[in-house]
Short mmCIF file of C-alpha atoms and ligand atoms in Angstrom, two decimals:
data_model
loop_
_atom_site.label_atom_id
_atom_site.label_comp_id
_atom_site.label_asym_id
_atom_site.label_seq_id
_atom_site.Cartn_x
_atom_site.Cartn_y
_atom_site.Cartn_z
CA UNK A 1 -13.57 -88.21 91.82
CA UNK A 2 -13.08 -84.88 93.50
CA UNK A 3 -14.45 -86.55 96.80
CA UNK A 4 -11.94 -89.27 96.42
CA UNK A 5 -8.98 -86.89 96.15
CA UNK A 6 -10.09 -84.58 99.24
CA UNK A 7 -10.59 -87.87 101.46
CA UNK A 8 -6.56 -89.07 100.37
CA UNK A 9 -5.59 -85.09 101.48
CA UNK A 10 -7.54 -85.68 105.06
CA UNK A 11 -4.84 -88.90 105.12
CA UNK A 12 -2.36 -86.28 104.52
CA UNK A 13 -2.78 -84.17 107.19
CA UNK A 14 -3.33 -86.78 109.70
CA UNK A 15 0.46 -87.75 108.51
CA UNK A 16 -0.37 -91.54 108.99
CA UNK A 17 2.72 -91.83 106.50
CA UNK A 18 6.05 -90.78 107.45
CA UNK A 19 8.55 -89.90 104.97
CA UNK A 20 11.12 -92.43 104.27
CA UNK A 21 7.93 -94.74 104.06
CA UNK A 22 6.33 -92.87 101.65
CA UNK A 23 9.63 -92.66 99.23
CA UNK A 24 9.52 -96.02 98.46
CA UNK A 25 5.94 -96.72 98.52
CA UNK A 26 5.40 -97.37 94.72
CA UNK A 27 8.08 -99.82 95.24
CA UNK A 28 6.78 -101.80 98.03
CA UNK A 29 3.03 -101.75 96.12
CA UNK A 30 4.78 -102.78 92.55
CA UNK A 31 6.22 -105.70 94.77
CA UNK A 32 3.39 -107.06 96.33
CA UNK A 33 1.66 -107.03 92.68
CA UNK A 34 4.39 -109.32 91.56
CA UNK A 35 4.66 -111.15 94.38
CA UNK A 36 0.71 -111.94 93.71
CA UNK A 37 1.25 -112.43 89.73
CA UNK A 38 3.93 -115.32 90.61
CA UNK A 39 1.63 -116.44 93.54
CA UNK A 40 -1.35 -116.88 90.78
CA UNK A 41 1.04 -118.12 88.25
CA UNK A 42 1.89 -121.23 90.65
CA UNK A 43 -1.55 -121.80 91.80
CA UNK A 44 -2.75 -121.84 87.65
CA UNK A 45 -0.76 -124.01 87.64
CA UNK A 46 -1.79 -126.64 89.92
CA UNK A 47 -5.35 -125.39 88.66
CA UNK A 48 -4.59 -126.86 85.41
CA UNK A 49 -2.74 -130.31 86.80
CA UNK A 50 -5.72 -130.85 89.53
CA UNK A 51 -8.42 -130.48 86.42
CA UNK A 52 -6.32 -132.96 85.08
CA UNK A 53 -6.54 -135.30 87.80
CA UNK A 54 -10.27 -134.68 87.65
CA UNK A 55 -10.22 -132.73 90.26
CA UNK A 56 -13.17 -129.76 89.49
CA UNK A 57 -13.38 -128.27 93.28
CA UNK A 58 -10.42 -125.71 92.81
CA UNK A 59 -10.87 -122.52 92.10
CA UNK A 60 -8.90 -120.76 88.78
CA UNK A 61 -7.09 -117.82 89.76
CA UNK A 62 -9.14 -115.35 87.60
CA UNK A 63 -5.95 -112.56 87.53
CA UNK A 64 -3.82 -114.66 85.34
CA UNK A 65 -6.69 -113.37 82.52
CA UNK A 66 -4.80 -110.38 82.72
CA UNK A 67 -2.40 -112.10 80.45
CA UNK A 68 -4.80 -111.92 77.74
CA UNK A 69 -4.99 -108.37 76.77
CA UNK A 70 -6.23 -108.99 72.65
CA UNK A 71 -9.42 -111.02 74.23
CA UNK A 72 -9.71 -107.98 76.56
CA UNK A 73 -9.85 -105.68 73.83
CA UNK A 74 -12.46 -108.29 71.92
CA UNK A 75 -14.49 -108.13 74.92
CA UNK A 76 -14.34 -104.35 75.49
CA UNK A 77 -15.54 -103.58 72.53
CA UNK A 78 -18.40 -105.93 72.75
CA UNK A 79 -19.38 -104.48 75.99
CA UNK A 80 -18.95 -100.89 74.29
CA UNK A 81 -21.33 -102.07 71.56
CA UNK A 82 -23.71 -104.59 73.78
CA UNK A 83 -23.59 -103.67 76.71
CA UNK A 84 -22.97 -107.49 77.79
CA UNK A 85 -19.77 -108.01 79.56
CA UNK A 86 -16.57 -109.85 78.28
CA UNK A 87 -18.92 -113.93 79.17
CA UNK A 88 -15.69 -116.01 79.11
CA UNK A 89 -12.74 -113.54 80.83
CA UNK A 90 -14.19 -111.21 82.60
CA UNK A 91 -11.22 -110.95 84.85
CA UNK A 92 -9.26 -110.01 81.72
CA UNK A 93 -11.95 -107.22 80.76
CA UNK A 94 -12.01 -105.78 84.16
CA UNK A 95 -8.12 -105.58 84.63
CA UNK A 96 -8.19 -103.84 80.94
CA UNK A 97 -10.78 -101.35 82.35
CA UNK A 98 -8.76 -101.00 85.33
CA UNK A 99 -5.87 -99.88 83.70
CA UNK A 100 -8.12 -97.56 81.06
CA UNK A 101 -9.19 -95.67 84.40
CA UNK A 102 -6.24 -95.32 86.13
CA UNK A 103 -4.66 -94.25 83.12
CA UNK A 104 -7.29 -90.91 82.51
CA UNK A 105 -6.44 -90.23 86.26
CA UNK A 106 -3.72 -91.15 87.18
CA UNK A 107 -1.36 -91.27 84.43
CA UNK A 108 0.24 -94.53 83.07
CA UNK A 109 0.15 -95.46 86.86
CA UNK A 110 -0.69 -99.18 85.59
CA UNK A 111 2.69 -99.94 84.58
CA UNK A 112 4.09 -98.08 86.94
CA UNK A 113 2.61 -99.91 89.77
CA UNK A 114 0.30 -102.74 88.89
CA UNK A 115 2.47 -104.19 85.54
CA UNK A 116 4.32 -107.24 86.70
CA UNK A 117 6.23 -106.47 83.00
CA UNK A 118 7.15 -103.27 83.92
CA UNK A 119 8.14 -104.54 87.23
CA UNK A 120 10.95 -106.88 85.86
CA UNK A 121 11.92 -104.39 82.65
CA UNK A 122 12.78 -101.93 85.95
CA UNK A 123 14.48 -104.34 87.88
CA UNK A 124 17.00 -105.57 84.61
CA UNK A 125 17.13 -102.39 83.34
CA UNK A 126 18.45 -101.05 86.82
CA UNK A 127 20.61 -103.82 86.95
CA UNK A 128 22.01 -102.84 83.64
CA UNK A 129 23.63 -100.66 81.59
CA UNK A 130 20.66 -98.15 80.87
CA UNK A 131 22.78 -97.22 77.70
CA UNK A 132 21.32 -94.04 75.50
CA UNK A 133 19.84 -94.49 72.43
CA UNK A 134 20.78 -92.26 69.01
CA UNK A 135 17.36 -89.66 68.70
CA UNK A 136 16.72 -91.08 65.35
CA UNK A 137 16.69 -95.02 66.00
CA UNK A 138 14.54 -93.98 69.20
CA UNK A 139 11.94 -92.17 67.32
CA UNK A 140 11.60 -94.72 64.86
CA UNK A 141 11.90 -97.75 67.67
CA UNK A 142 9.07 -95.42 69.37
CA UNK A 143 6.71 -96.02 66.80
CA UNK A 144 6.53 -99.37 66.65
CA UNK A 145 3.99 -100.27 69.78
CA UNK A 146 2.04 -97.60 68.02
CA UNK A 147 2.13 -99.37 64.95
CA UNK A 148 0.88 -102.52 66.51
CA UNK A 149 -1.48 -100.46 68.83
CA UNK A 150 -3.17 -99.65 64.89
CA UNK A 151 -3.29 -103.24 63.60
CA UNK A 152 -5.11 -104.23 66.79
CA UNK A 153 -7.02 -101.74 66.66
CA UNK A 154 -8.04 -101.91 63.38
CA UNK A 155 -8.44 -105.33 63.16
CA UNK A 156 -10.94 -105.62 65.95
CA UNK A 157 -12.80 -102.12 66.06
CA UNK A 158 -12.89 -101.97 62.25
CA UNK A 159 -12.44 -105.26 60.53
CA UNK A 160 -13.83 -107.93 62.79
CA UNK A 161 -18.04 -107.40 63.04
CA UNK A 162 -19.87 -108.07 66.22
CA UNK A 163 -20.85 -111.78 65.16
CA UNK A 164 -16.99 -112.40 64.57
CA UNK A 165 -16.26 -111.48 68.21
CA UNK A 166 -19.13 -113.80 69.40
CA UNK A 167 -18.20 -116.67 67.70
CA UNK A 168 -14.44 -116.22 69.12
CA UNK A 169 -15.34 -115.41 72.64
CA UNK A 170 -17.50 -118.87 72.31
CA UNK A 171 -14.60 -120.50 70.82
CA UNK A 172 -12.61 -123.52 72.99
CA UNK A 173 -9.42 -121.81 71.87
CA UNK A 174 -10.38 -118.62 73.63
CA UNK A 175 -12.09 -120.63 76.36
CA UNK A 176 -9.04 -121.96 77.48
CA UNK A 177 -6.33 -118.99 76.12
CA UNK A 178 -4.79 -118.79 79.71
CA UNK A 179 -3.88 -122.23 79.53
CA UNK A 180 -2.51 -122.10 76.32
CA UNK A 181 -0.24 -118.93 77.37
CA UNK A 182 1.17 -120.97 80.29
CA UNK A 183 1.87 -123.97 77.96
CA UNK A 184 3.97 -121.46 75.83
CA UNK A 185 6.00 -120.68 78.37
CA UNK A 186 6.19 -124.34 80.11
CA UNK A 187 6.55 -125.37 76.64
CA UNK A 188 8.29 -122.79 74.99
CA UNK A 189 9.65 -122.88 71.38
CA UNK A 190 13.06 -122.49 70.22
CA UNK A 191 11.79 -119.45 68.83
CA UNK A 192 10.02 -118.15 71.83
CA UNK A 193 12.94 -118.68 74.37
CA UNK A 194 15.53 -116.83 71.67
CA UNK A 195 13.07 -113.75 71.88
CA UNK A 196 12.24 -113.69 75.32
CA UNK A 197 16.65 -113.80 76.04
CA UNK A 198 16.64 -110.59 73.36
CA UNK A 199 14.05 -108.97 75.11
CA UNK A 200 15.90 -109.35 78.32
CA UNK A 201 19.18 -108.63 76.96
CA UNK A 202 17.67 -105.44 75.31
CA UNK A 203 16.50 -104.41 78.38
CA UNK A 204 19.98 -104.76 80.13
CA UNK A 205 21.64 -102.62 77.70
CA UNK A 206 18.66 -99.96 77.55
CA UNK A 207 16.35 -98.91 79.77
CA UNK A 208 13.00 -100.40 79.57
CA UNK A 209 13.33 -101.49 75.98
CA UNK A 210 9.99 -103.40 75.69
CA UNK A 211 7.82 -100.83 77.60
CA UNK A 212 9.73 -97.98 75.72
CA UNK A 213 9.42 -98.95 72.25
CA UNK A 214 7.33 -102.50 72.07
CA UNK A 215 4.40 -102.72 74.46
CA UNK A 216 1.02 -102.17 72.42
CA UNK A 217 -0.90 -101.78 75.58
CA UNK A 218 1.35 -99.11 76.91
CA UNK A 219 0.70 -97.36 73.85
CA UNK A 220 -2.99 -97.04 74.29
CA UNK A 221 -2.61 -96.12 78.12
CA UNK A 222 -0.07 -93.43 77.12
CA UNK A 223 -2.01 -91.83 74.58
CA UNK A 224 -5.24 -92.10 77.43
CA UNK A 225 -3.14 -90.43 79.94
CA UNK A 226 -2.86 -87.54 78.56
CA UNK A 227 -6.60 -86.86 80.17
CA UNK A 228 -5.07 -87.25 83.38
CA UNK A 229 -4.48 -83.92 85.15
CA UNK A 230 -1.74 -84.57 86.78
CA UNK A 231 2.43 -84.09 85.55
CA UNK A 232 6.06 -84.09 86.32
CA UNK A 233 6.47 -79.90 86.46
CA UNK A 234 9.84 -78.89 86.22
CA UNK A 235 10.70 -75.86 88.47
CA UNK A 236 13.56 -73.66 85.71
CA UNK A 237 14.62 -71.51 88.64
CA UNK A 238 15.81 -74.03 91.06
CA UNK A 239 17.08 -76.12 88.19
CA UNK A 240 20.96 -76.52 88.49
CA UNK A 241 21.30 -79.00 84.75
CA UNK A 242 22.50 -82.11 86.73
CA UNK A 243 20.03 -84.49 84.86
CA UNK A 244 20.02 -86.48 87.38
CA UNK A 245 16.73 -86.56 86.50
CA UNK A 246 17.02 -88.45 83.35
CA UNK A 247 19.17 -90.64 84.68
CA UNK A 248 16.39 -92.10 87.17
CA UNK A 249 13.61 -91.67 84.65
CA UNK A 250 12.88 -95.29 83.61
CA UNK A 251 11.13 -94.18 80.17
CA UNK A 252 14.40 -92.07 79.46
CA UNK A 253 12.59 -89.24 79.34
CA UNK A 254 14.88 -85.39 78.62
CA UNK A 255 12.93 -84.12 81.97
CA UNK A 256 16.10 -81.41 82.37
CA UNK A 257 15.02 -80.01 79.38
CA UNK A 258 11.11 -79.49 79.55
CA UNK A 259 8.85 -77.48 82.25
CA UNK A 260 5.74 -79.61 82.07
CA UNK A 261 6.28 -83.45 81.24
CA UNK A 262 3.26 -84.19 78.72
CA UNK A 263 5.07 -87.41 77.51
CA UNK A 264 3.10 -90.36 76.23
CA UNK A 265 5.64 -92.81 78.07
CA UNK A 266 5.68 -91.16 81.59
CA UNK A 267 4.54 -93.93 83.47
CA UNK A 268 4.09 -91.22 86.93
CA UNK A 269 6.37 -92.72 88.39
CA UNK A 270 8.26 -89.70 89.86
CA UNK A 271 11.28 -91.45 90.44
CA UNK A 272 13.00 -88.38 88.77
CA UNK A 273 11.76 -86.21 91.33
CA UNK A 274 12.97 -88.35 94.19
CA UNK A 275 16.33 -88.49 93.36
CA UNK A 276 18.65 -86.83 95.67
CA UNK A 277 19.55 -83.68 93.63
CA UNK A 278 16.02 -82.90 92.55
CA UNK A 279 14.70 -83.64 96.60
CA UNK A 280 17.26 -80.75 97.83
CA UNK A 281 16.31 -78.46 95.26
CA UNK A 282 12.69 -78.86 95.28
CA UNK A 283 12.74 -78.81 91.43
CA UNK A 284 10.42 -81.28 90.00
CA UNK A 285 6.72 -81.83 91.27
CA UNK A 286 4.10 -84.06 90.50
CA UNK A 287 1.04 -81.43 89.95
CA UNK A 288 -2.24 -80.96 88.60
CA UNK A 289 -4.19 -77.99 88.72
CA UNK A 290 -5.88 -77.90 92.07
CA UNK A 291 -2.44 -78.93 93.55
CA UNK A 292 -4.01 -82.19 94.81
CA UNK A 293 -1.29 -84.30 96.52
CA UNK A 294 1.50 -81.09 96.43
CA UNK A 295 2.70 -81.76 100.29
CA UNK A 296 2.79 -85.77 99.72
CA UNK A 297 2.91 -86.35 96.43
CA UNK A 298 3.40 -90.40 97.03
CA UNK A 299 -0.18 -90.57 98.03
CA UNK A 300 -0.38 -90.58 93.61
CA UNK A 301 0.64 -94.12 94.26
CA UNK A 302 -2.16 -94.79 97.22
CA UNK A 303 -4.79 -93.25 94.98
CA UNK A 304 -3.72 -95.26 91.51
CA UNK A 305 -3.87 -98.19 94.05
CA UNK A 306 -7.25 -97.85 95.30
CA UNK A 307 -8.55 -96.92 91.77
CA UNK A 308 -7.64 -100.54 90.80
CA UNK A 309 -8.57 -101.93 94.13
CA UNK A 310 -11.99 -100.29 93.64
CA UNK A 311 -12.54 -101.41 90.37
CA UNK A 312 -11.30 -105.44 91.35
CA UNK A 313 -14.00 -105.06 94.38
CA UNK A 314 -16.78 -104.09 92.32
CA UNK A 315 -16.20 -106.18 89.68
CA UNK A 316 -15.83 -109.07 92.20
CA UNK A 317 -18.92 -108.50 94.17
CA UNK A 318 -20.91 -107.63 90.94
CA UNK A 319 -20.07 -111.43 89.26
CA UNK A 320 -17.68 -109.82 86.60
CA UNK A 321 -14.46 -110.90 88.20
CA UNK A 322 -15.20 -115.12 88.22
CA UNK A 323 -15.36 -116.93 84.70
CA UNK A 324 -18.53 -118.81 84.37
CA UNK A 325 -16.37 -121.47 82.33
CA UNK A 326 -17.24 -124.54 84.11
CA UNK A 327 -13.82 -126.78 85.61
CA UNK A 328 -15.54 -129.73 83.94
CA UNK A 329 -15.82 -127.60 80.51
CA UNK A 330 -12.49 -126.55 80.93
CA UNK A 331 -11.29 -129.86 81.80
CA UNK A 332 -12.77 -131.21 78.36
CA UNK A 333 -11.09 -128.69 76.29
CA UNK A 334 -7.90 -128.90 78.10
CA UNK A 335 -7.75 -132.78 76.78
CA UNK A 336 -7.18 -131.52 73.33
CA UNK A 337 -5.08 -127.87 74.23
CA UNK A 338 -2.73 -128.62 71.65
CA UNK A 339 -4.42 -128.97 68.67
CA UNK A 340 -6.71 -125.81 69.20
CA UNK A 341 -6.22 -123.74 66.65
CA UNK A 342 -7.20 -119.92 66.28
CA UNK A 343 -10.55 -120.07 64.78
S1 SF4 B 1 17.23 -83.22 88.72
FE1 SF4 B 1 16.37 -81.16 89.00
S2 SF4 B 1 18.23 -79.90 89.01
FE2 SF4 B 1 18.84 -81.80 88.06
S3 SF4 B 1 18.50 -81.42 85.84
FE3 SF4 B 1 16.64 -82.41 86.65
S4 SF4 B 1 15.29 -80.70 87.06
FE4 SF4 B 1 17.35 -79.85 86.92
S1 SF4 B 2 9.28 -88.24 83.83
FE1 SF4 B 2 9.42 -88.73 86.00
S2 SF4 B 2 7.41 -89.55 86.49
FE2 SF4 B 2 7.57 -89.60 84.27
S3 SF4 B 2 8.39 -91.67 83.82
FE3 SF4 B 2 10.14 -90.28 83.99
S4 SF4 B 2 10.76 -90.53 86.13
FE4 SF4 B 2 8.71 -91.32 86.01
#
């Protein structure tokens, strides 16, 4: 890893990125990522309508198994236990592996950069009010992903034996879960839609809600990133209390009052040390302790990107990205999506 981070401080000093480039660069990589979820969104779509036309020469955009994050964690423990990789989403394994790595480097880069969620809580909650929330009803509201982080957890580490996962891995429902998660939302219940408006309202009236206080999978890559070497280090000397800081920070985070951010939710996002206040007096850094990216501290958003880039490629060229679910299999469960039940 050491190799990796020397080669992205040779970029450095070639300066092949200039400044006002570099500010925004987590930005610009966050978009493309969405730009790509809603491009594979579309094209699962016509996936599913062309299998229904008998058409079985189209490819299924194998991303949109990133949706599936409780089969990833079936399949991840199976490959802990096994050795045999996730058979029926790899895709969905890989991009939960992805994220695992990037967050022991990198910090919760994954939702910082890749996370078309955190993508659109950021956009509404910049749009919005970004209101504060009382101490108390935040620390309890912050324990709730962690609660549901346990249940999962428990239910398929603990509870659920090997055989269990096998048989549900195997299963038609999980065969064709992707499909089933786009027919929620193309079909979506009273009850879904009235959710999905209170998550969004939430989110306009405080920052980030569901990443903040709901998302299981944040959870687990906050607690994982506290491996990661690098954090936010406040400099007291140059501080001048404007908390502009806060402010910026998208996880809410009291950044005026700590030196070293060791914060579950920091997603490394360093948008509190880019605001204007903090630029001019050089008082937050993104660090570790061989001062790795120090001069150009962006390039933390070049090297999370290449992590998962890395990890895609290999996976990709190794036959772990591609479902071996046939089209014509899929086709035949597709018939009967409806009543699939969890088994
Ligand atoms: S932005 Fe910088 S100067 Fe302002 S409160 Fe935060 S650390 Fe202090
Ligand atoms: S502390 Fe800084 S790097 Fe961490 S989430 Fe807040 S703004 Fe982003």
């Amino acid at each position: 890893m050491s190799i990796f981070f020397d080669s992205l401080i040779i970029i450095t000093t070639l300066d092949l990125f200039n400044k006002e480039l570099m500010v925004s660069i987590r930005k610009i990589i966050q978009t493309i990522f969405f730009i790509y979820t809603i491009f594979a969104g579309i094209w699962f779509y016509v996936y599913i309508n062309e299998l229904k036309n008998e058409n079985y020469s189209i490819l299924k955009p194998s991303s949109v198994e990133g949706f599936l994050p409780i089969s990833a964690l079936l399949g991840l423990k199976r490959f802990l236990l096994t050795g045999t990789y996730d058979p029926v989403h790899p895709a969905g394994l890989t991009i939960l592996i992805a994220a695992i790595v990037m967050s022991i480097f990198v910090k919760k880069s994954f939702c910082s950069h890749i996370c078309p969620v955190g993508f659109l809580s950021e956009l509404i909650s910049n749009a919005g009010f970004r209101f504060t929330i009382n101490r108390w009803i935040s620390g309890f509201l912050g324990s709730v992903k962690y609660i549901l982080l346990l249940f999962f957890l428990y239910v398929i580490f603990y509870q659920m034996s090997l055989q269990q996962i096998i048989f549900f891995q195997n299963s038609p429902y999980n065969k064709i879960a992707d499909a089933k998660m786009l027919y929620f939302f193309l079909d979506i219940s009273t009850t879904g839609f009235i959710v999905i408006i209170s998550l969004i309202l939430l989110t306009y009236l405080f920052k980030n809600f569901w990443c903040r206080f709901l998302c299981p999978y944040g959870a687990l890559l906050g607690i994982l990133s506290w491996l990661s070497p690098f954090k936010i280090k406040r400099e007291k000397a140059n501080c001048i209390d404007c908390q502009k800081c806060r402010e910026a920070c998208p996880s809410d985070i009291k950044v005026y009052n700590k030196e070293n951010i060791f914060a579950v939710n920091c997603i490394g996002c360093r948008e509190c040390a880019q605001n204007e206040t903090a630029v001019k007096q050089h008082c937050l850094r993104m660090i570790n302790k061989d001062r790795y990216f120090e001069k150009n501290e962006n390039l933390l958003s070049i090297a999370a990107t290449l992590i998962f880039l890395l990890i895609f490629i290999a996976a990709y060229f190794t036959g772990h990205w591609n479902s071996p679910v046939s089209n014509e299999e899929y086709a035949r469960f597709l018939d009967s999506i409806r009543s699939l039940s969890h088994p």
